[in-house]
PDB file of C-alpha atoms and ligand atoms in Angstrom:
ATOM      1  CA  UNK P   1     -80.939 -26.447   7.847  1.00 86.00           C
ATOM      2  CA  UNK P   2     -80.522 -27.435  11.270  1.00 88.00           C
ATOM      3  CA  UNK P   3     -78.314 -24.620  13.243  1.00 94.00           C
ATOM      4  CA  UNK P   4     -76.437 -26.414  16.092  1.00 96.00           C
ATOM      5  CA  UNK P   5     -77.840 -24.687  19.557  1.00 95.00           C
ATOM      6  CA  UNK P   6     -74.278 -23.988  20.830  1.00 97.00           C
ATOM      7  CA  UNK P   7     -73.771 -21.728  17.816  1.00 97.00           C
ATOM      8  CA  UNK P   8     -77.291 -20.015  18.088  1.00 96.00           C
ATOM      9  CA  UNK P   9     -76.386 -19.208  22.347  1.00 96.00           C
ATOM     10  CA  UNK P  10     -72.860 -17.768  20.897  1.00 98.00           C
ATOM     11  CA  UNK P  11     -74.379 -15.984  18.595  1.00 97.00           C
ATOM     12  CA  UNK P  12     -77.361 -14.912  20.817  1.00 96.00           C
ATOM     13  CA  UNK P  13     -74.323 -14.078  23.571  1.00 97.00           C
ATOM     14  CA  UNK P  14     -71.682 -12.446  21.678  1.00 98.00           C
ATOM     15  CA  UNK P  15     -70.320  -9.058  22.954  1.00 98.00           C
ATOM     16  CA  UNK P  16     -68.388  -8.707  19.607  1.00 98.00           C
ATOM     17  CA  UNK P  17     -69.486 -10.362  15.904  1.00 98.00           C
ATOM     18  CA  UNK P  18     -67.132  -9.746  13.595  1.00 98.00           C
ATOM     19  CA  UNK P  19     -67.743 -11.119   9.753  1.00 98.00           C
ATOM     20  CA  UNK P  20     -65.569 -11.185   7.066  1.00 98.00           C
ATOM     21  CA  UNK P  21     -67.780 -11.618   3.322  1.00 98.00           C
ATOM     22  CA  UNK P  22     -66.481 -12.200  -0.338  1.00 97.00           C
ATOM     23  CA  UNK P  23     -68.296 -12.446  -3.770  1.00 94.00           C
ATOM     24  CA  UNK P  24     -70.234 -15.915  -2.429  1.00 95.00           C
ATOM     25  CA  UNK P  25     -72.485 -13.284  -0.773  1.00 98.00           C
ATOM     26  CA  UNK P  26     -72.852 -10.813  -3.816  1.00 96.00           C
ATOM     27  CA  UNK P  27     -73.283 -14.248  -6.434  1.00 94.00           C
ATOM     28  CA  UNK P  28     -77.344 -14.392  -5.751  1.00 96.00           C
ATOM     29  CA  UNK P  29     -77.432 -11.032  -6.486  1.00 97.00           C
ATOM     30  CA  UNK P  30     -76.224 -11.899  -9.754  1.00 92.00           C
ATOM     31  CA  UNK P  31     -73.236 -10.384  -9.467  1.00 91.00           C
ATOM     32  CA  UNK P  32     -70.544 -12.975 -10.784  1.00 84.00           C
ATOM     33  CA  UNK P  33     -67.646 -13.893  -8.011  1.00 82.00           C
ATOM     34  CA  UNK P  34     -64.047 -12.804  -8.885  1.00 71.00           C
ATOM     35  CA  UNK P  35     -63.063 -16.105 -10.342  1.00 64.00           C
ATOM     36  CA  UNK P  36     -65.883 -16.446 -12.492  1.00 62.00           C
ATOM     37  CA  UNK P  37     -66.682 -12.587 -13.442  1.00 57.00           C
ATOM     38  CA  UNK P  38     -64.894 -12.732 -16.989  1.00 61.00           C
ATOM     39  CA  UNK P  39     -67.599 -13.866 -18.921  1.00 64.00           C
ATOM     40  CA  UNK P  40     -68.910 -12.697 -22.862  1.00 60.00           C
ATOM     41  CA  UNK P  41     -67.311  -9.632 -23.882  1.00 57.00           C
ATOM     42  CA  UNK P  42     -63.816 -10.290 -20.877  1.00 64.00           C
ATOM     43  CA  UNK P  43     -63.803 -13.983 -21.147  1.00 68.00           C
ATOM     44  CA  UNK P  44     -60.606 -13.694 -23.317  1.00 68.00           C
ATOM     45  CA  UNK P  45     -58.982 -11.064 -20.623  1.00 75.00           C
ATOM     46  CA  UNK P  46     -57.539 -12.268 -17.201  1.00 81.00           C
ATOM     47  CA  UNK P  47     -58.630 -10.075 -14.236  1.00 81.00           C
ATOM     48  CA  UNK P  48     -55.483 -10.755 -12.980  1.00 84.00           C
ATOM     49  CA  UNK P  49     -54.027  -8.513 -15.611  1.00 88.00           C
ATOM     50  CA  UNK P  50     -56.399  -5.968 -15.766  1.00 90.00           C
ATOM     51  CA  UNK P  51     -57.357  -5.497 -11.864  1.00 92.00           C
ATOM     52  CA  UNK P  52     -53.917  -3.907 -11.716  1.00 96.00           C
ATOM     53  CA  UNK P  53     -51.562  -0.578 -12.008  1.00 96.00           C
ATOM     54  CA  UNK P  54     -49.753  -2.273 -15.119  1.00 96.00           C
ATOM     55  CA  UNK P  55     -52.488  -3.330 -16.667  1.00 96.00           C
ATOM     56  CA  UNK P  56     -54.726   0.199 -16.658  1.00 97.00           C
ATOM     57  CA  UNK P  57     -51.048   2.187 -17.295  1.00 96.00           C
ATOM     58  CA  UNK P  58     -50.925  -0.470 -20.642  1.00 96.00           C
ATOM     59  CA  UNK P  59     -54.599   0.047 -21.541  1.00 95.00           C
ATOM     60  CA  UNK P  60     -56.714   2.285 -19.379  1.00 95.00           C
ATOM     61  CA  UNK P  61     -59.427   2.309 -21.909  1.00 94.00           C
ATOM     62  CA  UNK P  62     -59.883  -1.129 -21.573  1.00 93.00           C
ATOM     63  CA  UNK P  63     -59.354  -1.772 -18.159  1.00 95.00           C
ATOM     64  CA  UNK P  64     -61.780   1.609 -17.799  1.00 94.00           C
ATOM     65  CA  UNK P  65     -64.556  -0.323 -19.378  1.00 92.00           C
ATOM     66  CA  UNK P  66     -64.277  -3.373 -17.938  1.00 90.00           C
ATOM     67  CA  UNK P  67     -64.709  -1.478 -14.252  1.00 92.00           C
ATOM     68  CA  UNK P  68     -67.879   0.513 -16.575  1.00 91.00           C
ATOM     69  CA  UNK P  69     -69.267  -2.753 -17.314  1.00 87.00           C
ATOM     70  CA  UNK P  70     -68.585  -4.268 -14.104  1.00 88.00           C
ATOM     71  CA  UNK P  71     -70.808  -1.269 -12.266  1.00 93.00           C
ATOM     72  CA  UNK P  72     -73.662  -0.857 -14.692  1.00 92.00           C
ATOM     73  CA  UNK P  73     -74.178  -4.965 -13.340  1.00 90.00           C
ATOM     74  CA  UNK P  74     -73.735  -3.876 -10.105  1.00 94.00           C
ATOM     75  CA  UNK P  75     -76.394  -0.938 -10.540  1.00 95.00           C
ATOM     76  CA  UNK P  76     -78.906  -3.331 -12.224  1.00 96.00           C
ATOM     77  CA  UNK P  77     -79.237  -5.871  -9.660  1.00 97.00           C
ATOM     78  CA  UNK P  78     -80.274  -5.668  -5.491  1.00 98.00           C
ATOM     79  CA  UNK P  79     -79.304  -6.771  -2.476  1.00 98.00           C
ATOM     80  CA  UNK P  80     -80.599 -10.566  -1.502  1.00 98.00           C
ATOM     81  CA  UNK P  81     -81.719 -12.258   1.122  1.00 98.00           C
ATOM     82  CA  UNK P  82     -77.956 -12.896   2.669  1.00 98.00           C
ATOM     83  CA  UNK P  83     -77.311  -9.035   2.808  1.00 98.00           C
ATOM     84  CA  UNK P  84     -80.511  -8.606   4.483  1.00 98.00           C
ATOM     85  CA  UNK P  85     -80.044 -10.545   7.294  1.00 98.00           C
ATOM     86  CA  UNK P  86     -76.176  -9.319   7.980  1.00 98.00           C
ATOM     87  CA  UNK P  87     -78.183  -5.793   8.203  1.00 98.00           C
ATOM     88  CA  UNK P  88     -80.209  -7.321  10.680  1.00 98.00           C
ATOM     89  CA  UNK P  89     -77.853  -8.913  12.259  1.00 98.00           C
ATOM     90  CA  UNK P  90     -75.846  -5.672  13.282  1.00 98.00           C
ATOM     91  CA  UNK P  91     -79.176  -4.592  14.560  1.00 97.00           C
ATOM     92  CA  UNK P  92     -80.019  -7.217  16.968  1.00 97.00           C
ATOM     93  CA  UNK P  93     -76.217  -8.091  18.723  1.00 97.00           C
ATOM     94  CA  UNK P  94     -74.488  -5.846  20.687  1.00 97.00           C
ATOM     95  CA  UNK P  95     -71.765  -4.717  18.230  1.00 98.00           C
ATOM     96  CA  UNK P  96     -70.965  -6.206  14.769  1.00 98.00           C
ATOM     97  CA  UNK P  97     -67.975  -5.384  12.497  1.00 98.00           C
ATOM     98  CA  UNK P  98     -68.545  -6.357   8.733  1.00 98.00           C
ATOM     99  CA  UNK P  99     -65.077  -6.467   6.570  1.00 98.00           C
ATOM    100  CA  UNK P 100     -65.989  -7.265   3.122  1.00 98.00           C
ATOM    101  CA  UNK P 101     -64.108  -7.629   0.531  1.00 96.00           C
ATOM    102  CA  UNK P 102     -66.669  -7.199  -2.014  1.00 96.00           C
ATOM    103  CA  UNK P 103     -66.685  -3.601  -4.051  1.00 96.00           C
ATOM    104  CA  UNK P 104     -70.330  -3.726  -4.886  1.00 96.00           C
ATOM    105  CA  UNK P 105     -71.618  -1.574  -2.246  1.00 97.00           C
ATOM    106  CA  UNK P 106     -74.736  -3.764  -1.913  1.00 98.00           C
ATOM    107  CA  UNK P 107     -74.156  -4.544   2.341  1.00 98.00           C
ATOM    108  CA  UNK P 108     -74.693  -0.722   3.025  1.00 98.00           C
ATOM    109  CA  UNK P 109     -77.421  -0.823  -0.081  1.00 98.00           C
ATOM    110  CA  UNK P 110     -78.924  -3.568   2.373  1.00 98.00           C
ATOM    111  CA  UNK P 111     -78.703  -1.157   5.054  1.00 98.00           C
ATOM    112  CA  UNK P 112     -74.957  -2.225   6.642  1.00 98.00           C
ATOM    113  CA  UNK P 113     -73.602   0.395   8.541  1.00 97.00           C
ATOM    114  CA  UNK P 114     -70.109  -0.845  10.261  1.00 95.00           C
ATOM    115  CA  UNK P 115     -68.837  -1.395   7.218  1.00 98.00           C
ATOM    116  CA  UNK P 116     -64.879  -1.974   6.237  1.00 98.00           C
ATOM    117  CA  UNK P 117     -64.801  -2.492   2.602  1.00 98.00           C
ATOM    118  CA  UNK P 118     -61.409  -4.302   2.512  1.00 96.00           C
ATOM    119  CA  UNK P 119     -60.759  -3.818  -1.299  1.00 95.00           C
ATOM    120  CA  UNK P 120     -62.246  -0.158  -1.824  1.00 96.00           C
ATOM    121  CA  UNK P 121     -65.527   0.369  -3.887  1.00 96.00           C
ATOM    122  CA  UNK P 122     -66.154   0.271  -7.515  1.00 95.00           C
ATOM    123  CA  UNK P 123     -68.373   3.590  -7.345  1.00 94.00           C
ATOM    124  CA  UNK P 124     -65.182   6.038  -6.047  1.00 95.00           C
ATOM    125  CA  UNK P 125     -63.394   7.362  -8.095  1.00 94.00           C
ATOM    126  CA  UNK P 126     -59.877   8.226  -7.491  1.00 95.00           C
ATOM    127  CA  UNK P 127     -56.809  10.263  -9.341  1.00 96.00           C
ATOM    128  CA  UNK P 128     -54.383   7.290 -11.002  1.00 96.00           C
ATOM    129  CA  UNK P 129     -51.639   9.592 -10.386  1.00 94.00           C
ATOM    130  CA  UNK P 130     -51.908  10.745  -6.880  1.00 93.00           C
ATOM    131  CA  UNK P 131     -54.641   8.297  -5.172  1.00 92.00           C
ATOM    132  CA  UNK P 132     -56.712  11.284  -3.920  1.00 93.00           C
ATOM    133  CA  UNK P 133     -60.556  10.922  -4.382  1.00 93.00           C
ATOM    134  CA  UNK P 134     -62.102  12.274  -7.867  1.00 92.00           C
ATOM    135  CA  UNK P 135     -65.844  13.451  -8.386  1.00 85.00           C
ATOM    136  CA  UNK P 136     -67.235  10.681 -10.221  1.00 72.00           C
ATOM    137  CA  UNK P 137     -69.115  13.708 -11.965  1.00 68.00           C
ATOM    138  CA  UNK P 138     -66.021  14.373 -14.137  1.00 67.00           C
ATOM    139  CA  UNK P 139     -66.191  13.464 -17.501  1.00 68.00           C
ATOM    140  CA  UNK P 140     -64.286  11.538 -20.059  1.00 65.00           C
ATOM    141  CA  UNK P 141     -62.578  13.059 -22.629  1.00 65.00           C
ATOM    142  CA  UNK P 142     -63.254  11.031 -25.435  1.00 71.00           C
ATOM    143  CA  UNK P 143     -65.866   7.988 -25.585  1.00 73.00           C
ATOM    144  CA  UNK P 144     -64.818   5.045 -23.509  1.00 80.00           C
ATOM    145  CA  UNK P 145     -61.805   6.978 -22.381  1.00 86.00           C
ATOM    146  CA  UNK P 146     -61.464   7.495 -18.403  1.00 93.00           C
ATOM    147  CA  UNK P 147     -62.009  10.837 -17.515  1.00 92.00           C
ATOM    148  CA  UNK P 148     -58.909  13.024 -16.179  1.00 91.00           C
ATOM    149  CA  UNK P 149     -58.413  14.493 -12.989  1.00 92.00           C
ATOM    150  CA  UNK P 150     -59.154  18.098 -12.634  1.00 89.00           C
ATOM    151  CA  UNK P 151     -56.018  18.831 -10.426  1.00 90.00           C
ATOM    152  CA  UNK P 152     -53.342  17.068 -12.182  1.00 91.00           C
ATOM    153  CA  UNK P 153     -54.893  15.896 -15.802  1.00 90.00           C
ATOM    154  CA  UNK P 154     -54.070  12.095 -14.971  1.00 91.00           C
ATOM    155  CA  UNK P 155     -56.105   9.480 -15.706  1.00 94.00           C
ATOM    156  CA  UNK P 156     -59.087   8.638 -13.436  1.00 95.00           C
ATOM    157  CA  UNK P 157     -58.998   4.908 -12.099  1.00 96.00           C
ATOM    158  CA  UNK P 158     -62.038   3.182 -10.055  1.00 95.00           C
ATOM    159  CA  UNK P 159     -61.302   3.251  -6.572  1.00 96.00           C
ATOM    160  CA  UNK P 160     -60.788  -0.468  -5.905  1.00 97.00           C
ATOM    161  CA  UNK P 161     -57.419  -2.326  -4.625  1.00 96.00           C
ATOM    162  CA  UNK P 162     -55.792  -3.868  -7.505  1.00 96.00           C
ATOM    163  CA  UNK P 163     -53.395  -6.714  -7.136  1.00 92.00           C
ATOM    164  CA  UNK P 164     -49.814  -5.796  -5.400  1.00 93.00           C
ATOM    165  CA  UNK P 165     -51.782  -2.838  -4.315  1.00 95.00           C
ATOM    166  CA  UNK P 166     -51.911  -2.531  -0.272  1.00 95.00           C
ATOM    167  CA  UNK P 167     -54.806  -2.586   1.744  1.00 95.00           C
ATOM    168  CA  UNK P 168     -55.984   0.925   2.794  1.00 94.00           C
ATOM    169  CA  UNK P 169     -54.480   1.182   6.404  1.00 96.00           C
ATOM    170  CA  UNK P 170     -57.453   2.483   7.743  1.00 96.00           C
ATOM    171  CA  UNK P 171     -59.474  -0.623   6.553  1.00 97.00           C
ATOM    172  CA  UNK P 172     -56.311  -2.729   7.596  1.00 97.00           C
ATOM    173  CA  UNK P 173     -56.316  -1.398  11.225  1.00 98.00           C
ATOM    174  CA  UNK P 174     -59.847  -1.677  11.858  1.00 98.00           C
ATOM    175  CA  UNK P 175     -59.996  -5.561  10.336  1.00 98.00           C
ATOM    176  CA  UNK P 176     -57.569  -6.437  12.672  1.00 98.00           C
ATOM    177  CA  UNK P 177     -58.938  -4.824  15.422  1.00 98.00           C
ATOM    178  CA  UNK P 178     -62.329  -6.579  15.107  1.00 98.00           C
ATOM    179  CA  UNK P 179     -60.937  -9.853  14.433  1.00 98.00           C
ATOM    180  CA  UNK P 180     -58.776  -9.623  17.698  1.00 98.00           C
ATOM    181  CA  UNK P 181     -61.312  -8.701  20.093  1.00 98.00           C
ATOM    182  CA  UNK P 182     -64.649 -10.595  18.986  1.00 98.00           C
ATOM    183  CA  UNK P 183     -66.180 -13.308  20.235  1.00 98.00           C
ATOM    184  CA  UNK P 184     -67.855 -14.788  17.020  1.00 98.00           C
ATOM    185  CA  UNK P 185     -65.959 -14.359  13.794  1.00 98.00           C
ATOM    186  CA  UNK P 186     -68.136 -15.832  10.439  1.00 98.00           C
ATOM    187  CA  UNK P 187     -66.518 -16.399   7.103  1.00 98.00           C
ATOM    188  CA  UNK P 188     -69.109 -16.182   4.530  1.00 98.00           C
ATOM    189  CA  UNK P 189     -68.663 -16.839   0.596  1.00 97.00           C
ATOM    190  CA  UNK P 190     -64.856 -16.100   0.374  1.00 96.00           C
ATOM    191  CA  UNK P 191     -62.066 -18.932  -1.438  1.00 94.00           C
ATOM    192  CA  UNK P 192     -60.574 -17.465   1.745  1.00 95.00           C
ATOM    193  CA  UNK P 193     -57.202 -17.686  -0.771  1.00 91.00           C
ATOM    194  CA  UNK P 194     -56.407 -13.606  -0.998  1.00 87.00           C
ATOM    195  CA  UNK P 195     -54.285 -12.512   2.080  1.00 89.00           C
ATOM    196  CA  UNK P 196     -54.112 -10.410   4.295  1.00 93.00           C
ATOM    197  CA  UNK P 197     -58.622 -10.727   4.178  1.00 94.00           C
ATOM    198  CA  UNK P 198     -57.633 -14.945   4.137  1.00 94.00           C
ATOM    199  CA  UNK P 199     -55.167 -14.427   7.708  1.00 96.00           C
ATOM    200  CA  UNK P 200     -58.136 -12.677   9.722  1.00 98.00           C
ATOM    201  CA  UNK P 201     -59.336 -16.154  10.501  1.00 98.00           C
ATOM    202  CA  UNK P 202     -56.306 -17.274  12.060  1.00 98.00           C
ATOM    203  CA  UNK P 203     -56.309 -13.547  14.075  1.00 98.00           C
ATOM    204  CA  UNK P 204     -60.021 -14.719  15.104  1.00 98.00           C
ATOM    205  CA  UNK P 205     -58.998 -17.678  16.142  1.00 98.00           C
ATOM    206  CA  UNK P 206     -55.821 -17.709  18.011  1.00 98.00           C
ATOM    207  CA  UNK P 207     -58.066 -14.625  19.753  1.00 97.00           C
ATOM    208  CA  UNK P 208     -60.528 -17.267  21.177  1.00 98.00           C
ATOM    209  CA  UNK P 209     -63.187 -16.687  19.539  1.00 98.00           C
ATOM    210  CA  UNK P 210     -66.021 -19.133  17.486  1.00 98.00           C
ATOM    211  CA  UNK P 211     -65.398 -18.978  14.319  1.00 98.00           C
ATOM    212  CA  UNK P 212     -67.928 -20.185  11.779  1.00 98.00           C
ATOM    213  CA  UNK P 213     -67.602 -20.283   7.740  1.00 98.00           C
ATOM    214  CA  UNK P 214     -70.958 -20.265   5.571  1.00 98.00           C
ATOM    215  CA  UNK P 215     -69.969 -21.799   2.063  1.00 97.00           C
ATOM    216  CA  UNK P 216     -71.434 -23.219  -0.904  1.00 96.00           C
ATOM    217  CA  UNK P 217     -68.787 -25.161  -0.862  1.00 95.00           C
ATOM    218  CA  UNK P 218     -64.887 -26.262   0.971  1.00 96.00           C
ATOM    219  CA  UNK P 219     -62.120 -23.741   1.391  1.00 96.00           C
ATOM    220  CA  UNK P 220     -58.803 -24.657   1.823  1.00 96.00           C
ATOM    221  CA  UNK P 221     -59.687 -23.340   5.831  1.00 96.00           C
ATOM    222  CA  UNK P 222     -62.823 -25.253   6.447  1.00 97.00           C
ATOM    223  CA  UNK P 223     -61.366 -28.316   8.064  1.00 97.00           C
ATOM    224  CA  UNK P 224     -60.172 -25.569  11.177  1.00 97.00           C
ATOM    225  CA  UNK P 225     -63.146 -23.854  11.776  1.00 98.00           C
ATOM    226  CA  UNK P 226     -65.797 -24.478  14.715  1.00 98.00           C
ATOM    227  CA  UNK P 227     -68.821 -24.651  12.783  1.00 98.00           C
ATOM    228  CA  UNK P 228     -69.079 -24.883   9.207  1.00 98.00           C
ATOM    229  CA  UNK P 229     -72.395 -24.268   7.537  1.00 98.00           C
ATOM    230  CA  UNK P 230     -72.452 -25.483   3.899  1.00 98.00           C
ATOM    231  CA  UNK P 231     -75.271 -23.809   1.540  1.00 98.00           C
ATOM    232  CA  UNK P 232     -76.371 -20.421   0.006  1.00 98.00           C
ATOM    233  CA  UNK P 233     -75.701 -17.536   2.098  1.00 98.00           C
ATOM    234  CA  UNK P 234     -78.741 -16.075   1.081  1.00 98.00           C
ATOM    235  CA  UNK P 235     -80.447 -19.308   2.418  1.00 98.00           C
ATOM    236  CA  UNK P 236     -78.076 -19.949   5.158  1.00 98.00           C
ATOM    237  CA  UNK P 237     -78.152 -16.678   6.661  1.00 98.00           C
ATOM    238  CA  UNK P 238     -81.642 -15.329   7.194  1.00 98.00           C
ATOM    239  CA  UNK P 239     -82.079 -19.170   9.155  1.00 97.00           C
ATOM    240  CA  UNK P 240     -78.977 -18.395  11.498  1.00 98.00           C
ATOM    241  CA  UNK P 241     -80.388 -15.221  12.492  1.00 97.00           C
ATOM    242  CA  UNK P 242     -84.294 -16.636  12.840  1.00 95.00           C
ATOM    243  CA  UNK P 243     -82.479 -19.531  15.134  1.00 95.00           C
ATOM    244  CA  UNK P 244     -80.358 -16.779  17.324  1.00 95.00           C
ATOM    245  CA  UNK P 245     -82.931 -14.161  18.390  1.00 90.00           C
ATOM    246  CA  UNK P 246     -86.456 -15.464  17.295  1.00 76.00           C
ATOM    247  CA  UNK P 247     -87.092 -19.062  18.239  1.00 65.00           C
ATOM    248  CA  UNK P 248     -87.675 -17.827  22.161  1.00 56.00           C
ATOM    249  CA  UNK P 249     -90.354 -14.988  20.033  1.00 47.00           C
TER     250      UNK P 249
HETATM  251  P1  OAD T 301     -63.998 -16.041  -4.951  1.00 64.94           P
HETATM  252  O1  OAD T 301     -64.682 -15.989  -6.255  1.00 64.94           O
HETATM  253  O2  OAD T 301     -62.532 -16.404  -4.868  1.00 64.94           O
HETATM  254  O3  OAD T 301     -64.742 -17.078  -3.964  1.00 64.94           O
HETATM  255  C1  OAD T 301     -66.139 -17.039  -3.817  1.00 64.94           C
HETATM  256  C2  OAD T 301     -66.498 -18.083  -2.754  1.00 64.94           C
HETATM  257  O4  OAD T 301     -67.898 -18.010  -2.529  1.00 64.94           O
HETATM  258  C3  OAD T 301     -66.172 -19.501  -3.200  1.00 64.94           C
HETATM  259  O5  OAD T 301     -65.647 -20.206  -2.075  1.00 64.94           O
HETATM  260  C4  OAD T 301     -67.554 -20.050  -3.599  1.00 64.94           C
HETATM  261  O6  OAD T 301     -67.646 -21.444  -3.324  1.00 64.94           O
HETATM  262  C5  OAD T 301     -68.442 -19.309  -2.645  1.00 64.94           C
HETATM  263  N1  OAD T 301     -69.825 -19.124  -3.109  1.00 64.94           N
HETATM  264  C6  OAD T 301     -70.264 -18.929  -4.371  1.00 64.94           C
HETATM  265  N2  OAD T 301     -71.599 -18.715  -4.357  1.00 64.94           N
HETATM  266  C7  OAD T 301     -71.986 -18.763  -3.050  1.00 64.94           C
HETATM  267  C8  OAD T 301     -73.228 -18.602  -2.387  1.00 64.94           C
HETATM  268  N3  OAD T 301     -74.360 -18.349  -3.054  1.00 64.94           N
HETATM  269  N4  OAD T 301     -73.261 -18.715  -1.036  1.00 64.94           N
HETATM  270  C9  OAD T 301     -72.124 -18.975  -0.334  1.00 64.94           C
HETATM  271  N5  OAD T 301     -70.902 -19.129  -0.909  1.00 64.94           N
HETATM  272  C10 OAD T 301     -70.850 -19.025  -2.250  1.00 64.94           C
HETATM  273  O7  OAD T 301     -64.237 -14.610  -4.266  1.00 64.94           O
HETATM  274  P2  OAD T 301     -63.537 -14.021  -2.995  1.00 64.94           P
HETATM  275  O8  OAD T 301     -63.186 -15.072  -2.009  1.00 64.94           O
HETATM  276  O9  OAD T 301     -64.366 -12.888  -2.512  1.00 64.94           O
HETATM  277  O10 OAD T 301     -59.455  -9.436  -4.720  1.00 64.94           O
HETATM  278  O11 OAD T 301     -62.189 -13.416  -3.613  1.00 64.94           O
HETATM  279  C11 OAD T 301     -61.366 -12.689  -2.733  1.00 64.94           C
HETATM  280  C12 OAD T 301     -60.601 -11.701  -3.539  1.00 64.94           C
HETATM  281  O12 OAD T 301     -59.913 -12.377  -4.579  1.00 64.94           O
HETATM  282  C13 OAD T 301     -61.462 -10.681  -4.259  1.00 64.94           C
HETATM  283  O13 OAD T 301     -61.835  -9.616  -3.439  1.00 64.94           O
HETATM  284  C14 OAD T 301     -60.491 -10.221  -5.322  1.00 64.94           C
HETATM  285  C15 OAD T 301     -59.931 -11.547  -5.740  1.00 64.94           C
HETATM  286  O14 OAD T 301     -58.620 -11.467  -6.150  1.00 64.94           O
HETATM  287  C16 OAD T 301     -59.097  -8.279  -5.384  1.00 64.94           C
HETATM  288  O15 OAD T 301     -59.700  -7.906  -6.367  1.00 64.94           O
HETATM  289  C17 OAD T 301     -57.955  -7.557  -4.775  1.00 64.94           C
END
């Protein structure tokens, strides 16, 4: 892939990268994205019923295993190529923010560190009833049920945001923060169709700053960016860093 020179000097240049990822990155990991992650055993299930507070208080066994299944796949695979070179990335510019909105945990497996996970994690654990942290030591109390929280006896829920759930403000704060004062804002293998993750573009942008999107394919906000990059990330990627910092090497 040919990586226009203007991008690789504003990469190269920036004081501030700031990158927002979704499951596009995760998918060569084999980790399915959202829209296509009911397959076998949840194809008959919408996540759109069971990634939320109705749908665990209605069945939290089920909606307990699907989150189980969902992290045993997550355990069983690494991070690729695409990961890799965001890791390397925040190593070689002067400051780089990475909001994801992936739960997987595989950007800090890849060795991450500024990391704002946008929609929680799928290894925390938290109390249903209260939102406070759990010890994902605790055990179930029968087979397949979620285990209950040791101060309250609630049910234990993963520790992801569910639909009509809001954003933890920390994670909130510091997205908007990032996406306001870079000077290089990527997009990388998100619909870009959940808000507030979807808006950060337009905070980006209307903050002057280059904005780029790396997609298999078009988003509903490609036509507006500066540079769009169509591919794998895991192929895309490792290329735009090799352009920005090693072709003078
Ligand atoms: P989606 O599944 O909506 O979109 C994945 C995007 O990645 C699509 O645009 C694909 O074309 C693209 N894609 C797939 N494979 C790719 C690859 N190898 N390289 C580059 N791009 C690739 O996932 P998200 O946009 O992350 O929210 O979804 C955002 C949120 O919607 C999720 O976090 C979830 C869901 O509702 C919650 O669970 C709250």
């Amino acid at each position: 892939m040919v990586i226009p020179d203007a991008l690789t000097r504003a990469i190269r240049e920036a004081r501030h990268i700031c990158v927002l990822t979704g499951a596009g990155v995760s998918a060569e990991s084999g980790v399915p994205t959202f829209r296509d992650a009911m397959v076998g055993l949840w194809e008959k299930h919408d996540p759109h019923q069971l990634a939320t507070r109705q749908g665990f208080a209605e069945d939290p066994k089920l909606v307990w295993g699907w989150y189980q299944w969902r992290r045993q796949l997550v355990l069983e695979v690494e991070p690729n190529p695409g990961h890799v070179a965001l890791a390397e990335l925040e190593t070689l510019a002067n400051r780089l923010t990475l909001i994801t909105q992936n739960v997987d945990g595989l950007h800090q497996r890849a060795g991450s560190h500024e990391v704002i996970e946008f929609h929680g994690n799928l290894f925390v654990d938290r109390c249903f009833e209260k939102g406070n942290i759990v010890a994902s030591s605790v055990q179930p109390a029968a087979e397949g049920e979620p285990p209950t929280c040791p101060s309250c006896g609630g049910f234990v829920r993963p520790g992801v945001v569910w639909f009509g759930e809001a954003i933890p403000e920390a994670a909130l704060a510091g997205a908007f923060a990032a996406a306001r004062d870079c000077d290089v804002y990527l997009s990388i293998g998100t619909s870009s169709e959940i808000d507030p993750a979807a808006g950060l573009f337009d905070i980006a942008r209307s903050s002057g700053a280059t904005t780029v999107e790396i997609n298999r394919d078009v988003t509903g906000q490609t036509a507006h960016f500066d540079f769009v990059l169509s591919g794998k990330s895991g192929e895309v990627l490792p290329q735009l860093v090799e352009s920005a910092y090693k072709q003078d090497l």
